[in-house]
PDB file of C-alpha atoms and ligand atoms in Angstrom:
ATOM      1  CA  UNK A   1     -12.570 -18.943  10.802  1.00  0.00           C
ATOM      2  CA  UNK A   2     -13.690 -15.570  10.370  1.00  0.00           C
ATOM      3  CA  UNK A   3     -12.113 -12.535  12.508  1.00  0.00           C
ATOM      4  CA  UNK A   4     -13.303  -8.935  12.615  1.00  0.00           C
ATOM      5  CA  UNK A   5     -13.071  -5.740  14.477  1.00  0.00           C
ATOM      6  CA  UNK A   6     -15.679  -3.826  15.577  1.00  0.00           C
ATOM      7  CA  UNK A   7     -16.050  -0.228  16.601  1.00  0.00           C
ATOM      8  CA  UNK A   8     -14.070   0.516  20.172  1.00  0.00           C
ATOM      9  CA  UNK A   9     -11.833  -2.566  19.986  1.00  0.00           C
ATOM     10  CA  UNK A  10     -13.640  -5.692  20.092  1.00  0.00           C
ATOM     11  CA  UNK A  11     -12.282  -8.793  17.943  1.00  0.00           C
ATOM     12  CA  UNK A  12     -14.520 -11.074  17.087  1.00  0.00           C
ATOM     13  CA  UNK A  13     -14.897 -14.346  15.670  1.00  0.00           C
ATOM     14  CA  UNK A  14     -16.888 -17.180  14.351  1.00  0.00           C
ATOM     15  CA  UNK A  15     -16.177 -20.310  13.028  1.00  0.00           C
ATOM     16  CA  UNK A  16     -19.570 -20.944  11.379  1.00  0.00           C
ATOM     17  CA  UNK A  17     -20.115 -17.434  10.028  1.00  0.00           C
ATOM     18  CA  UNK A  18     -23.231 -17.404  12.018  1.00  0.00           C
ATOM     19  CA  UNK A  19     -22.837 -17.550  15.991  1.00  0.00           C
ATOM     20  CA  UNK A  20     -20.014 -14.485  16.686  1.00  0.00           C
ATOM     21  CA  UNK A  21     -18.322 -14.219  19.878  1.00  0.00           C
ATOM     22  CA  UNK A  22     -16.036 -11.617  21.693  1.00  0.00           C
ATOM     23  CA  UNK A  23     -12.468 -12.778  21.563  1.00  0.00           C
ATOM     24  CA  UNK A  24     -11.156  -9.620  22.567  1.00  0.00           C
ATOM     25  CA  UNK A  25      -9.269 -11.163  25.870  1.00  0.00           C
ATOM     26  CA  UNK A  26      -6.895 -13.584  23.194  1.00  0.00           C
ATOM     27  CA  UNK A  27      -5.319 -10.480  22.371  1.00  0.00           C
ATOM     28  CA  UNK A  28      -3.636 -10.409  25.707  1.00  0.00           C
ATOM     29  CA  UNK A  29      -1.571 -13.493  24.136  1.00  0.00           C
ATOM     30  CA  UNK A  30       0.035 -11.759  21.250  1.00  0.00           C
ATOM     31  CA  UNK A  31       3.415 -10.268  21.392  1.00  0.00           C
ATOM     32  CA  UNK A  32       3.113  -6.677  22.007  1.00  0.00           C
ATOM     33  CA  UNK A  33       3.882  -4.347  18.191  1.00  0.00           C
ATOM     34  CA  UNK A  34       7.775  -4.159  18.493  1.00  0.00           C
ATOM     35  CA  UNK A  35       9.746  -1.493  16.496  1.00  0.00           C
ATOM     36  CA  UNK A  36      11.195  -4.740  14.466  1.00  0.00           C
ATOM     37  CA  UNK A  37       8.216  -6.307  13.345  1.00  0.00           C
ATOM     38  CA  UNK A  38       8.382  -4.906   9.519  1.00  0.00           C
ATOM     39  CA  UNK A  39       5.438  -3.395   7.683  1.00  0.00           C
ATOM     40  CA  UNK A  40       3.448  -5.504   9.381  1.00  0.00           C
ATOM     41  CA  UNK A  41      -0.470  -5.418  10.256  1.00  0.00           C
ATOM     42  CA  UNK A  42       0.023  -6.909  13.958  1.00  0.00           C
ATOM     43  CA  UNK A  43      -2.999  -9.473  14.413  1.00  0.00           C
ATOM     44  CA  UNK A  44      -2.648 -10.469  10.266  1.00  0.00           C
ATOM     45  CA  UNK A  45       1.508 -11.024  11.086  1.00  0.00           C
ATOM     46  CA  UNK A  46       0.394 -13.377  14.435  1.00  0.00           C
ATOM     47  CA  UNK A  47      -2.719 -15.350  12.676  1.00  0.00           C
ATOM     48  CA  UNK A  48      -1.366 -18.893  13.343  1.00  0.00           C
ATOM     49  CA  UNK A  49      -1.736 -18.187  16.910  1.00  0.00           C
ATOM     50  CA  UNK A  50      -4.591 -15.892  16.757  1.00  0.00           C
ATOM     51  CA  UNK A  51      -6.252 -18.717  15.682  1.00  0.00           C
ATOM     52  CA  UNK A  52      -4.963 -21.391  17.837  1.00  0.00           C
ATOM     53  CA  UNK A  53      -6.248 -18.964  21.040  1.00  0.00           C
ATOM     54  CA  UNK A  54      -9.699 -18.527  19.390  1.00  0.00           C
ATOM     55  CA  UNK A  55      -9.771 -21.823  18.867  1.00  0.00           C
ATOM     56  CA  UNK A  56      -9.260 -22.502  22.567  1.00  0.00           C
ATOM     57  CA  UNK A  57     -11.443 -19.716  24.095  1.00  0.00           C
ATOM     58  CA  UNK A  58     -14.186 -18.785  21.550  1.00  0.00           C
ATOM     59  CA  UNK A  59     -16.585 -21.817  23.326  1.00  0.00           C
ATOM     60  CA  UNK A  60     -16.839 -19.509  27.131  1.00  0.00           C
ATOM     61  CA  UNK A  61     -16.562 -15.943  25.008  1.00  0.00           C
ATOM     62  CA  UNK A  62     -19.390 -14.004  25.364  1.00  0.00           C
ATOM     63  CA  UNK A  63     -21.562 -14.191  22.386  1.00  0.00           C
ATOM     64  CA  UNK A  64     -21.702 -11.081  20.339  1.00  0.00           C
ATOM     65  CA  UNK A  65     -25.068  -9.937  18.221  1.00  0.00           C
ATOM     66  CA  UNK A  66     -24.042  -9.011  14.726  1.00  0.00           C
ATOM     67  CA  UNK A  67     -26.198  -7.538  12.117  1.00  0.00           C
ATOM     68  CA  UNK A  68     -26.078  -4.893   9.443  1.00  0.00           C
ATOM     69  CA  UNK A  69     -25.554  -1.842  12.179  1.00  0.00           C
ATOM     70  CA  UNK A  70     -22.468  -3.347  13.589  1.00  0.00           C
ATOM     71  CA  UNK A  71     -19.985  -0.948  13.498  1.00  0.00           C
ATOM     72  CA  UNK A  72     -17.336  -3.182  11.639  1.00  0.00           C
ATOM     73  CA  UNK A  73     -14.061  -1.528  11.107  1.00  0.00           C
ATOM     74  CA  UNK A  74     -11.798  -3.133   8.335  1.00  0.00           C
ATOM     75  CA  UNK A  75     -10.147  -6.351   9.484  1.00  0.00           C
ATOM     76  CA  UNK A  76      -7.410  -5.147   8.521  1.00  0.00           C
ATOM     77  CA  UNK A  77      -6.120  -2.142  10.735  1.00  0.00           C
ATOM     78  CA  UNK A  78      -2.682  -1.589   9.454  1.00  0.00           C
ATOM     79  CA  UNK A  79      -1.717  -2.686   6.206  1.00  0.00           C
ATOM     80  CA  UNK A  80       1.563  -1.601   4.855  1.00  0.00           C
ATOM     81  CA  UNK A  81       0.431  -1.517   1.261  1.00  0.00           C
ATOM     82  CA  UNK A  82      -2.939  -1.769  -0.462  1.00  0.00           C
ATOM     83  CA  UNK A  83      -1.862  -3.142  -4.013  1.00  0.00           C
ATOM     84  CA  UNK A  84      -4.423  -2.587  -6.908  1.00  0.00           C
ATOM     85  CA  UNK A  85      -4.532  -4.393 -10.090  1.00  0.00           C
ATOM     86  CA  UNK A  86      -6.067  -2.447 -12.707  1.00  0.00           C
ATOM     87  CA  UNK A  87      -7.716  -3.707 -16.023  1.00  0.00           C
ATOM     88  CA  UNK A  88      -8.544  -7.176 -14.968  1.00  0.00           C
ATOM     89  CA  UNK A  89     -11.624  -8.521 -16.624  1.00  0.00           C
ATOM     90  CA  UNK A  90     -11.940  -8.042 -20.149  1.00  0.00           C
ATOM     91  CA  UNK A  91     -15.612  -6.901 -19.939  1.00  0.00           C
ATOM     92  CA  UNK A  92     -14.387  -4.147 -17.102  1.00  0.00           C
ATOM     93  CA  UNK A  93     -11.776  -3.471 -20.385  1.00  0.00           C
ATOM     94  CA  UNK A  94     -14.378  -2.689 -22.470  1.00  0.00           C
ATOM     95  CA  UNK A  95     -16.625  -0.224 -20.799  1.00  0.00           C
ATOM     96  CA  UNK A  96     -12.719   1.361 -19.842  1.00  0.00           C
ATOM     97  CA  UNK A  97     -12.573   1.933 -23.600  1.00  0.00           C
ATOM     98  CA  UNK A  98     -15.932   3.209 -24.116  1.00  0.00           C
ATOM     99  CA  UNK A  99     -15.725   5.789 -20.818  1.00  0.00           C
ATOM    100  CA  UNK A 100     -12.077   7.045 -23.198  1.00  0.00           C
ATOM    101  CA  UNK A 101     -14.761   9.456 -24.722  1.00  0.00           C
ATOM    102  CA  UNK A 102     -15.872  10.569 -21.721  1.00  0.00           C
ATOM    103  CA  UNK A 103     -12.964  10.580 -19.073  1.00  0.00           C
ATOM    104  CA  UNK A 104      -9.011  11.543 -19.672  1.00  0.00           C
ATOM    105  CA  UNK A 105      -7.893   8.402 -19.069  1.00  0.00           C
ATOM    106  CA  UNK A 106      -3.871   8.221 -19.371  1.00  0.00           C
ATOM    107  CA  UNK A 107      -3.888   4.284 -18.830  1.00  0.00           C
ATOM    108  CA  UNK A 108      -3.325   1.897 -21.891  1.00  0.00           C
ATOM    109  CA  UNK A 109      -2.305  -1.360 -22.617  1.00  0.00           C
ATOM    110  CA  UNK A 110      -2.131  -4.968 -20.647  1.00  0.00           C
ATOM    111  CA  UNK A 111      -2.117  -5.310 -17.233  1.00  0.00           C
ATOM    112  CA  UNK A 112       1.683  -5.734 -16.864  1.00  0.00           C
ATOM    113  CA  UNK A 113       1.949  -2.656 -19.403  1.00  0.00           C
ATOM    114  CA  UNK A 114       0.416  -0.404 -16.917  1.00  0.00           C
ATOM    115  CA  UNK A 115       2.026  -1.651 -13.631  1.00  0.00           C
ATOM    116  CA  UNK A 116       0.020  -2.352 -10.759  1.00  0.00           C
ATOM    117  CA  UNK A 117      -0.589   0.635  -8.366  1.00  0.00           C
ATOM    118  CA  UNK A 118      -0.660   1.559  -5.122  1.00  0.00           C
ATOM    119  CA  UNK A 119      -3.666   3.016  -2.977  1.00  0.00           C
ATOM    120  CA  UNK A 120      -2.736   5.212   0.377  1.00  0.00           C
ATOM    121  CA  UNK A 121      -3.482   3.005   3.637  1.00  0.00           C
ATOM    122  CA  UNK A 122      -4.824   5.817   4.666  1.00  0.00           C
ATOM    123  CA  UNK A 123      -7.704   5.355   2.508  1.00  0.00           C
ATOM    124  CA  UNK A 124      -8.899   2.550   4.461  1.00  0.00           C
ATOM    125  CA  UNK A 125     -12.331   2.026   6.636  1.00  0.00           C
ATOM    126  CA  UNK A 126     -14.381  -0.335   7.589  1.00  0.00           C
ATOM    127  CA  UNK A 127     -18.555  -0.698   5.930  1.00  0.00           C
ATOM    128  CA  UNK A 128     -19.323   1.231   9.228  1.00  0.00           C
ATOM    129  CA  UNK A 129     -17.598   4.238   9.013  1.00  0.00           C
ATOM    130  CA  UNK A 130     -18.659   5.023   5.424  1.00  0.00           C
ATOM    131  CA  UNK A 131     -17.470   6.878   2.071  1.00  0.00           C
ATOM    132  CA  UNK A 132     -17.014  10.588   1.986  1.00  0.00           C
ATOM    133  CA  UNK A 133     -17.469  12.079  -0.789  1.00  0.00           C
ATOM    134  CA  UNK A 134     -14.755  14.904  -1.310  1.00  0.00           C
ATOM    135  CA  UNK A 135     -14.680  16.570  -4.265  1.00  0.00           C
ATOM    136  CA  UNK A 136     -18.598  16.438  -5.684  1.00  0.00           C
ATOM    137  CA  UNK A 137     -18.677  17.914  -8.272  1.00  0.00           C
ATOM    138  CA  UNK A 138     -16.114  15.162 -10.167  1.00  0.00           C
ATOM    139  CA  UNK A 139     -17.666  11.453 -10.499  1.00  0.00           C
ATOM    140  CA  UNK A 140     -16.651   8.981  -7.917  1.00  0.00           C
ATOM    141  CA  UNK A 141     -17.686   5.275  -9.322  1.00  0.00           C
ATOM    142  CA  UNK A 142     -17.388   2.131  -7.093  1.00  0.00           C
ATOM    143  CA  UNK A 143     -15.287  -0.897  -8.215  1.00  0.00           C
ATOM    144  CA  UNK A 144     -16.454  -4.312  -6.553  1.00  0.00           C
ATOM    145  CA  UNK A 145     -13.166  -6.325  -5.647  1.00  0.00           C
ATOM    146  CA  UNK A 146     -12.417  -9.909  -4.001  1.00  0.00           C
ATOM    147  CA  UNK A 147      -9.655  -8.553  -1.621  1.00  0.00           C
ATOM    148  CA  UNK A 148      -7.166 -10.858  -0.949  1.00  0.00           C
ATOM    149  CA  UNK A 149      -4.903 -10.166   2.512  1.00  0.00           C
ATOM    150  CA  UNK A 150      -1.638 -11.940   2.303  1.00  0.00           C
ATOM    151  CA  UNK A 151      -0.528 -13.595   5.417  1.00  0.00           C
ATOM    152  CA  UNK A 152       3.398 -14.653   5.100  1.00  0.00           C
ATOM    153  CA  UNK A 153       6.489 -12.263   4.042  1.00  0.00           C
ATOM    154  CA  UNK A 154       6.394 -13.187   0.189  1.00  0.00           C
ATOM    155  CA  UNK A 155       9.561 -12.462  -1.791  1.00  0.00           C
ATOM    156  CA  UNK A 156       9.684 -13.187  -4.909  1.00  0.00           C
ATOM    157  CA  UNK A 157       6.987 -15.998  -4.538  1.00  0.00           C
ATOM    158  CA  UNK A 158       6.372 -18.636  -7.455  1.00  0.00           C
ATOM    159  CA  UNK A 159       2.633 -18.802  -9.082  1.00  0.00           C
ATOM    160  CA  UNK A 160       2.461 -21.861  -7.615  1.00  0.00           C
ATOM    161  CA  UNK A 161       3.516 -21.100  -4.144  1.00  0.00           C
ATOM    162  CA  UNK A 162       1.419 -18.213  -3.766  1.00  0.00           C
ATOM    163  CA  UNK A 163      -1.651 -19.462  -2.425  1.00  0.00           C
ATOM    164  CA  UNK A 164       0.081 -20.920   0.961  1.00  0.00           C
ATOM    165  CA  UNK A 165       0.705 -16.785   1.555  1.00  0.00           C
ATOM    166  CA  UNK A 166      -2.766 -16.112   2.146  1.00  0.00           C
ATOM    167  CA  UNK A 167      -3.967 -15.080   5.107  1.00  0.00           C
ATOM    168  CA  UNK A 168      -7.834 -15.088   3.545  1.00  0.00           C
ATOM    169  CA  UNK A 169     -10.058 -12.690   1.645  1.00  0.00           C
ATOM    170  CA  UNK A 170     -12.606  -9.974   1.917  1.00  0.00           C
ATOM    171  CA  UNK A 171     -14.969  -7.544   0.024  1.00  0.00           C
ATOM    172  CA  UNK A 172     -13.000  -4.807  -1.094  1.00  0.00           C
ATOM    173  CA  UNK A 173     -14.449  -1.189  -2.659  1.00  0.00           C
ATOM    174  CA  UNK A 174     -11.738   0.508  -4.906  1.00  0.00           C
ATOM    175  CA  UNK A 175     -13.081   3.720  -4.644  1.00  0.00           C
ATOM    176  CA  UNK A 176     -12.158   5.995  -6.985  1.00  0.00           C
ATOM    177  CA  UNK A 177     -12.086  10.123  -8.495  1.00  0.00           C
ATOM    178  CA  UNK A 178     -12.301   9.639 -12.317  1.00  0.00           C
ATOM    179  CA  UNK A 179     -10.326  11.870 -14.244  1.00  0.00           C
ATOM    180  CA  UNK A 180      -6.544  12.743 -15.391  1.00  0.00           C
ATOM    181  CA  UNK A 181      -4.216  12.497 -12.772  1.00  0.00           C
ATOM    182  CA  UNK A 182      -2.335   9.755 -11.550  1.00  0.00           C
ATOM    183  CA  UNK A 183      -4.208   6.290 -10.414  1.00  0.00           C
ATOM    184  CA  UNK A 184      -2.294   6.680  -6.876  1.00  0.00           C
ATOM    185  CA  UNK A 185      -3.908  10.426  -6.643  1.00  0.00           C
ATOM    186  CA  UNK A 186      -7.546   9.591  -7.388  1.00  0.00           C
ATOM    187  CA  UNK A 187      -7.935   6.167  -5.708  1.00  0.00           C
ATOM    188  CA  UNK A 188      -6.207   6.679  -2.136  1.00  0.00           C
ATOM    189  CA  UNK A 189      -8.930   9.751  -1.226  1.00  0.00           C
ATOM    190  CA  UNK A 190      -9.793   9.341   2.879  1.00  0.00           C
ATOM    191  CA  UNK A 191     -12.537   6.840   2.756  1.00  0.00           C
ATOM    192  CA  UNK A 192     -11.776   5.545  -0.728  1.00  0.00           C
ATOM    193  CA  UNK A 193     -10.419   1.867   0.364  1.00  0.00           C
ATOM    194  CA  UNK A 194     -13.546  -0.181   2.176  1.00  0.00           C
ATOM    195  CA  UNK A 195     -12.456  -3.872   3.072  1.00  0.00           C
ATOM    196  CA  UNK A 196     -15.016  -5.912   5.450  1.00  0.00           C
ATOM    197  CA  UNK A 197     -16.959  -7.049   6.972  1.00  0.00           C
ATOM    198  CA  UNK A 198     -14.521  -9.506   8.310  1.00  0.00           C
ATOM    199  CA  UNK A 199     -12.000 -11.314   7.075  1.00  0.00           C
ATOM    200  CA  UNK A 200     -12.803 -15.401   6.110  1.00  0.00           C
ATOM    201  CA  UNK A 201      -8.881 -17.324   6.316  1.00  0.00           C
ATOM    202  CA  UNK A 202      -7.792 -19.022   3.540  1.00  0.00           C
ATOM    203  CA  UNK A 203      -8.368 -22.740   4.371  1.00  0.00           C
ATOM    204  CA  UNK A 204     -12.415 -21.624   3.987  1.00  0.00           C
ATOM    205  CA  UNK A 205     -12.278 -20.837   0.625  1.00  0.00           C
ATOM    206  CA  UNK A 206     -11.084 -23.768  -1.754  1.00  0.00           C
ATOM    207  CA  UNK A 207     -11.447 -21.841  -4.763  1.00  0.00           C
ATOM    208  CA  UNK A 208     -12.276 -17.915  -4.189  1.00  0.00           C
ATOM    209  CA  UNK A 209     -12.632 -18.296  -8.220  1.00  0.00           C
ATOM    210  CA  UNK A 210     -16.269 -19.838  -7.840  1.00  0.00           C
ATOM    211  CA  UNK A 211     -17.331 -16.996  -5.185  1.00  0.00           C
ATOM    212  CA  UNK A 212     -20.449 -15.037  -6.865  1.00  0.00           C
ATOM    213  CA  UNK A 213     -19.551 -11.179  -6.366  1.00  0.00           C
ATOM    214  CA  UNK A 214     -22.607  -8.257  -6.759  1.00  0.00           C
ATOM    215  CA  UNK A 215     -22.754  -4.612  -5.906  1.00  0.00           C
ATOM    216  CA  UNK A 216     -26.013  -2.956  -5.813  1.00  0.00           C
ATOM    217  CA  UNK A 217     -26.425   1.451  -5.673  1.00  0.00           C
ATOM    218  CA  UNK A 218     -29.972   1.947  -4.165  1.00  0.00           C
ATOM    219  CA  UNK A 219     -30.980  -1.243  -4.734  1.00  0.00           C
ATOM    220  CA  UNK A 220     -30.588  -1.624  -8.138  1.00  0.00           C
ATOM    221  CA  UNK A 221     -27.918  -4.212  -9.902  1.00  0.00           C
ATOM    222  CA  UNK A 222     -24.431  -2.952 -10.931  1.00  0.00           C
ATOM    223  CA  UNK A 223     -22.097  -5.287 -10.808  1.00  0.00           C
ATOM    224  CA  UNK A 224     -21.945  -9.188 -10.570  1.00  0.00           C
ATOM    225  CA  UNK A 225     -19.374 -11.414 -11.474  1.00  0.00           C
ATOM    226  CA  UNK A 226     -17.295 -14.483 -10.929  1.00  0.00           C
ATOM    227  CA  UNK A 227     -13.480 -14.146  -9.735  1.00  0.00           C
ATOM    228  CA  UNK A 228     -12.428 -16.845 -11.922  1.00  0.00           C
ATOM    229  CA  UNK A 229     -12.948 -14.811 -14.841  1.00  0.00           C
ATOM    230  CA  UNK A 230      -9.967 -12.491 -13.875  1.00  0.00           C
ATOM    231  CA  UNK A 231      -7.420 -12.269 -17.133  1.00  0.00           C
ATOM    232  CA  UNK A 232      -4.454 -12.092 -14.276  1.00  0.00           C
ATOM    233  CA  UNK A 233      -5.073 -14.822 -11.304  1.00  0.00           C
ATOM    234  CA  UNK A 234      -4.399 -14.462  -7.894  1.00  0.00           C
ATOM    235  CA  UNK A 235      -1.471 -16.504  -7.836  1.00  0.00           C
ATOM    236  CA  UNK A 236       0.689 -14.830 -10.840  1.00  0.00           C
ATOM    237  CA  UNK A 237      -0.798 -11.289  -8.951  1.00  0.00           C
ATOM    238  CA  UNK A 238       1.346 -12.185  -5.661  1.00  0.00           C
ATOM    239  CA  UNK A 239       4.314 -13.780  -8.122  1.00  0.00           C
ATOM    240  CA  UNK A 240       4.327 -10.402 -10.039  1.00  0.00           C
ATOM    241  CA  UNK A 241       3.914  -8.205  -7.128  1.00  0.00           C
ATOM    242  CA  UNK A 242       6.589  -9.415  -5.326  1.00  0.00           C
ATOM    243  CA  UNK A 243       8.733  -9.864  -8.179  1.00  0.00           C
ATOM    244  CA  UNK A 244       9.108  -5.612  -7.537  1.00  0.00           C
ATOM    245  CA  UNK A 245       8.204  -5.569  -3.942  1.00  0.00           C
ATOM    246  CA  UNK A 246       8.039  -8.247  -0.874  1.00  0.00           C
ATOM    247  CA  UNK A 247       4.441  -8.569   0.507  1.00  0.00           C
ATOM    248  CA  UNK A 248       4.039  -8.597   4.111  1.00  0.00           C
ATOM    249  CA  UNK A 249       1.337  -9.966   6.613  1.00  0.00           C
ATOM    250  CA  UNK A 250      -1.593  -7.744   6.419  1.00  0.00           C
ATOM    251  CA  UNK A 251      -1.224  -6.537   2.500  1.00  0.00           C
ATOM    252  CA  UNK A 252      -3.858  -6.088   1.011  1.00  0.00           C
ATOM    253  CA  UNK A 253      -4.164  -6.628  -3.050  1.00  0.00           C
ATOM    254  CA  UNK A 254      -7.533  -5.318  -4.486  1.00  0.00           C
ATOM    255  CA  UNK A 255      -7.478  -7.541  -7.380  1.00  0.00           C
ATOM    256  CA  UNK A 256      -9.801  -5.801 -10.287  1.00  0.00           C
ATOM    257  CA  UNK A 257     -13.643  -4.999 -10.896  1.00  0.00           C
ATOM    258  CA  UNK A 258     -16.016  -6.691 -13.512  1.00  0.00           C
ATOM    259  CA  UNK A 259     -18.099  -3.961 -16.014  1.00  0.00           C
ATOM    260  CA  UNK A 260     -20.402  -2.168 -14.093  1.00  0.00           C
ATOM    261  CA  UNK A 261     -19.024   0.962 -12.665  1.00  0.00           C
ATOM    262  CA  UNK A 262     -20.977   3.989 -11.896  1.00  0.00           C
ATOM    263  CA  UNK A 263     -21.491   7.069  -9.959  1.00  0.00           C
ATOM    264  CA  UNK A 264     -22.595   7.470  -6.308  1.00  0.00           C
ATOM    265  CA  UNK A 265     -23.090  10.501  -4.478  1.00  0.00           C
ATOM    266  CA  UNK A 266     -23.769  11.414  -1.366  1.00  0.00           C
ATOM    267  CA  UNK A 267     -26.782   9.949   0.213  1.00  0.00           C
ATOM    268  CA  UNK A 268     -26.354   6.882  -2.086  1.00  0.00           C
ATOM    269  CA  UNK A 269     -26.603   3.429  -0.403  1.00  0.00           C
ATOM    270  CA  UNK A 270     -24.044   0.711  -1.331  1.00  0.00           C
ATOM    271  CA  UNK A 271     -24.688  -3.004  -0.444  1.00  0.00           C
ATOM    272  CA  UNK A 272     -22.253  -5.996  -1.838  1.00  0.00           C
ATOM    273  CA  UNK A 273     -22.003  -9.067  -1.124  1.00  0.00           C
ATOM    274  CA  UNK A 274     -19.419 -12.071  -1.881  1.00  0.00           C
ATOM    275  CA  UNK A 275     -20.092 -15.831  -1.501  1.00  0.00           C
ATOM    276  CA  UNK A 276     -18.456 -16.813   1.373  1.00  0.00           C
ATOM    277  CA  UNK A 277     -17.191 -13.557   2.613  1.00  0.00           C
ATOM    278  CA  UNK A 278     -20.370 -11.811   3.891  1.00  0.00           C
ATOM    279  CA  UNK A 279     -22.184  -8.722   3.067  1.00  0.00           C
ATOM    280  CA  UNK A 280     -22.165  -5.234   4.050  1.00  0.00           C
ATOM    281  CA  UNK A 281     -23.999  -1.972   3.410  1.00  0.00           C
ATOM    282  CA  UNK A 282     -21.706   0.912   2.874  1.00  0.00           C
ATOM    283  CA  UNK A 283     -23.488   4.433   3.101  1.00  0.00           C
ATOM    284  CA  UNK A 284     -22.027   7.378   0.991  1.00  0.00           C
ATOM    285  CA  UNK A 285     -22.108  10.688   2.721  1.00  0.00           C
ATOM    286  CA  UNK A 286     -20.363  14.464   1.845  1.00  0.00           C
ATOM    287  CA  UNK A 287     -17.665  15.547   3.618  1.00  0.00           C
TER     288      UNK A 287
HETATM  289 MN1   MN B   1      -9.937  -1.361  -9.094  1.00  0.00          MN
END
């Protein structure tokens, strides 16, 4: 199944990625956001029955028209935490290195040497609502991510437990400032988090490894790359994560970018695309 939000509060779904409906009305189902529900994105933390309702009504929803203008919001709306992993594919390693001439960069070392990090939720929008560029005369580059969303309270999860906390995956943009300061500073910017269009669960997606990822500026090629050539997996990602911190329904972890980083400024046009999960234009505007 695939579930989105669109622009003024419309959910909608499709099971084959190709006929959408409105499924708005199932929302009247769900408990109503209770001061106890934990850090908590509210339809992520209710998807079992999200998608036992769609399930049931999507057939007399009205059918929606979806294209490249729909105003898609993130499909996630709340998340507590949006995780990042830096330094995960070795050719994404490399150009890091090279770039040391050119940007203070005060990361070194292996993935579990320089910690995961942590981007403001803030940060987060939806393909529709765009990037704003807000300092311009520093270089904001793009980073082309498979997001994954998790789905279950994970505690201290084992590798091989991990994938049954999954709630399902999107494309994610780790937008970031380049320069000295912290990663925490430069990457959680208003605008700088993009996840969409919509979110494809879990049981779609046998192996998100195999999912052909590409990000083009203008039209022209910048990054490609396959997921299973991450150095850290997705499953020893939620096992280290919540080694340090529990992962609750809605989290997001941005889980690294190939080689291919660059620039954008404003006016740029940014379209990506991942197997599977759809593909969305992102414009890139000044403040
Ligand atoms: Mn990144």
């Amino acid at each position: 199944m695939k579930l989105g939000w669109i622009h003024g509060g419309t959910l909608a779904a499709s099971l084959d990625g190709d006929t959408w409906r409105d499924v708005t009305a199932i929302l009247a189902e769900l408990p109503a956001p209770s001061i106890d529900d934990g850090h908590v994105d509210w339809l992520i933390s209710h998807l079992p029955r999200v998608r036992e309702a769609v399930a049931r009504a999507i057939d007399g929803a009205p059918k929606l028209t979806v294209n490249d203008a729909t105003a898609w919001l993130s499909p996630v709306r709340r998340p507590g935490k949006i995780v990042g992993i830096p330094v995960n594919y070795q050719d994404h390693v490399d150009e890091v290195e090279q770039a040391r001439q050119t940007f203070t960069n005060r990361y070194t070392g292996s993935i579990r040497q320089q910690g995961f990090f942590l981007k403001a939720s803030s940060s987060l929008v939806g393909p529709s609502e765009g990037i704003a560029i807000r300092f311009p005369e520093r270089e904001t580059h793009h980073e082309l991510e498979l997001a994954v969303v998790i789905g279950r309270r994970a505690d201290r999860v084992r590798p091989e437990d991990a994938a049954g906390y999954i709630a399902g995956y999107c494309i994610g943009l780790d937008m970031v400032v380049r320069g000295p300061e912290d990663r925490s500073m430069r990457k959680s910017l208003d605008s700088y988090s993009v996840l969409g269009p919509w979110l494809t669960t879990a049981d779609q997606i046998a192996d998100p490894g195999s999912l052909f990822m590409w990000l083009d500026v203008n039209g022209s090629r910048r990054q490609s790359c396959y997921p299973r050539d991450m150095i850290m997996g997705i499953a020893e990602q939620i096992a280290w994560i919540s080694e340090s911190c529990t992962l609750w329904p809605g989290d997001v972890i941005m889980t690294g970018t190939s080689s291919g980083v660059s620039r954008v400024v404003p006016g740029d046009r940014i379209e990506c695309s991942i197997e599977k999960l759809g593909s969305m234009r992102i414009g890139v505007r000044s403040l």
